[in-house]
C-alpha atoms as a printed R data frame, in Angstrom:
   type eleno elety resid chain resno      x      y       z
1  ATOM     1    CA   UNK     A     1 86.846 50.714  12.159
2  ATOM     2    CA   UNK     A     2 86.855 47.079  10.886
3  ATOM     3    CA   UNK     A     3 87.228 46.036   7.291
4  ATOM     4    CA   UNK     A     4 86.654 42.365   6.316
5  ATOM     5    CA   UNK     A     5 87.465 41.613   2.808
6  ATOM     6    CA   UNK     A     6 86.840 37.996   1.025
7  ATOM     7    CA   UNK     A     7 87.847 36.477   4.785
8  ATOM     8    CA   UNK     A     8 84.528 35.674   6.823
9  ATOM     9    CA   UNK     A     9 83.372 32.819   4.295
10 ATOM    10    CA   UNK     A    10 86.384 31.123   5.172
11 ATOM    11    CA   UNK     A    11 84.799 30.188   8.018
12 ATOM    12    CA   UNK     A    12 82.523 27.592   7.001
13 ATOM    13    CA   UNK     A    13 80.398 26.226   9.856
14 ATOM    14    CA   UNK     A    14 77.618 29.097  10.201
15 ATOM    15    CA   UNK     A    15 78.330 29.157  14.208
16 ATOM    16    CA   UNK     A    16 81.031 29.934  14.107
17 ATOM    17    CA   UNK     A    17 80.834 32.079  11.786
18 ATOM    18    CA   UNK     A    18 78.042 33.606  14.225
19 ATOM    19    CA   UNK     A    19 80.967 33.594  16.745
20 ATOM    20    CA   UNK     A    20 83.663 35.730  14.455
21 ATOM    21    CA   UNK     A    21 80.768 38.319  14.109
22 ATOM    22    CA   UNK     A    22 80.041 38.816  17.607
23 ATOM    23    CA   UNK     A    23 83.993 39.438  17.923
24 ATOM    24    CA   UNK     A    24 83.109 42.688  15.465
25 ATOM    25    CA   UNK     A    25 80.218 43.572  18.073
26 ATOM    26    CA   UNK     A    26 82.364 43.194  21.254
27 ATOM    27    CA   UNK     A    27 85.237 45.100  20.026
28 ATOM    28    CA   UNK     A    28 83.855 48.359  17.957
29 ATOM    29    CA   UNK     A    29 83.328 50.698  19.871
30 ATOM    30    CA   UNK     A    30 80.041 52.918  20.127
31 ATOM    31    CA   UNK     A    31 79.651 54.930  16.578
32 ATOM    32    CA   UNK     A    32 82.179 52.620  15.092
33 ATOM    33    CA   UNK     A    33 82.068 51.288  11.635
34 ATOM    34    CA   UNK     A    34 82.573 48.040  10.113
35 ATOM    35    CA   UNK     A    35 82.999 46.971   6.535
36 ATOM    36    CA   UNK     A    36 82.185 43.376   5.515
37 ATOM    37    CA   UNK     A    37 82.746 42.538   1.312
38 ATOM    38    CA   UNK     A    38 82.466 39.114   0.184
39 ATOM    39    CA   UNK     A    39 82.163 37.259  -3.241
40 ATOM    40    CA   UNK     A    40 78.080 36.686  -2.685
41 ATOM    41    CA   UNK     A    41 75.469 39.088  -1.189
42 ATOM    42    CA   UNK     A    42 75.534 39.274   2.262
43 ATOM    43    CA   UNK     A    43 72.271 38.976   3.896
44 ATOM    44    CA   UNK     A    44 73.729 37.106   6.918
45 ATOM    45    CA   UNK     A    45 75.954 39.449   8.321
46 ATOM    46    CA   UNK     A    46 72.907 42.430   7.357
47 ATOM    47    CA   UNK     A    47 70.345 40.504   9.459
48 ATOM    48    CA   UNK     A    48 72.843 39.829  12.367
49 ATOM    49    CA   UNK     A    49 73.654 43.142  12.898
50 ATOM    50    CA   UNK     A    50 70.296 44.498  12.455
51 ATOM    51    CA   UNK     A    51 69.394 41.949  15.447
52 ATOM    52    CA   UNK     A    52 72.836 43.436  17.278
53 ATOM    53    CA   UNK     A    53 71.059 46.791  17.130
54 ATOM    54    CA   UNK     A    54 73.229 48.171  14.862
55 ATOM    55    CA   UNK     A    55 72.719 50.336  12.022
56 ATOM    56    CA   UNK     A    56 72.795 48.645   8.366
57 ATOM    57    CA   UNK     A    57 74.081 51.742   6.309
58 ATOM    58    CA   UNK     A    58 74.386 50.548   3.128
59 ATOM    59    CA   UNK     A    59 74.614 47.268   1.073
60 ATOM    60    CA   UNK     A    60 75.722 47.243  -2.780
61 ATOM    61    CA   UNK     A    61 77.341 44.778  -5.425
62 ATOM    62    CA   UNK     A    62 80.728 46.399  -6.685
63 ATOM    63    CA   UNK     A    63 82.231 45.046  -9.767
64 ATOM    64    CA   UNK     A    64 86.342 44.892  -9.188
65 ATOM    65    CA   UNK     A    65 89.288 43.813 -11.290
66 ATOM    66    CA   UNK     A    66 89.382 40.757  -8.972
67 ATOM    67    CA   UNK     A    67 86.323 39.431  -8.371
68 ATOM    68    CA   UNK     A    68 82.530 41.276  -7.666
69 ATOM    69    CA   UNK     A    69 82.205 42.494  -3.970
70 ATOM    70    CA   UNK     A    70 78.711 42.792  -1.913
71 ATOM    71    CA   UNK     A    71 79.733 44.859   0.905
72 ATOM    72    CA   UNK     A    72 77.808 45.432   4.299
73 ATOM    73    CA   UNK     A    73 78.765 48.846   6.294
74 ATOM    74    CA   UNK     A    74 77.291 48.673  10.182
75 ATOM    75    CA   UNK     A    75 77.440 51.148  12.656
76 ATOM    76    CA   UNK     A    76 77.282 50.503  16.239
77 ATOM    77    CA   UNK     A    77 74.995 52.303  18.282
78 ATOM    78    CA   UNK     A    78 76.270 55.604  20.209
């Protein structure tokens, strides 16, 4: 499993940003999970996985104490 919390916008230039997420897709392993949460929805990382061929669970908006939270969960492929 990999969680990603408030990190992957850090990464500003959208390559390599692309590049960071292909690092989630080379190391999970088949059936593994990842969570991705950040402080805006997160289309991007939904349609790059979906083009990965993995499996888009679930995407929601979560109000925190901290700040709101769109998570992405993707599961690899068996």
């Amino acid at each position: 499993m990999i969680t990603s919390l408030y990190c992957l916008h850090n990464i500003e230039d959208k390559n390599e940003r692309a590049k960071a997420l292909s690092q989630i897709v080379r190391v999970l392993k088949p059936g593994g999970v990842a969570f991705l949460g950040e402080y805006f929805p997160t289309n991007e990382y939904r349609e790059f996985f979906e083009k990965a061929g993995f499996r888009v669970e679930q995407k929601q908006y979560i109000a925190t104490a901290l700040a709101p939270m769109w998570i992405v969960r993707v599961e690899k492929s068996r």
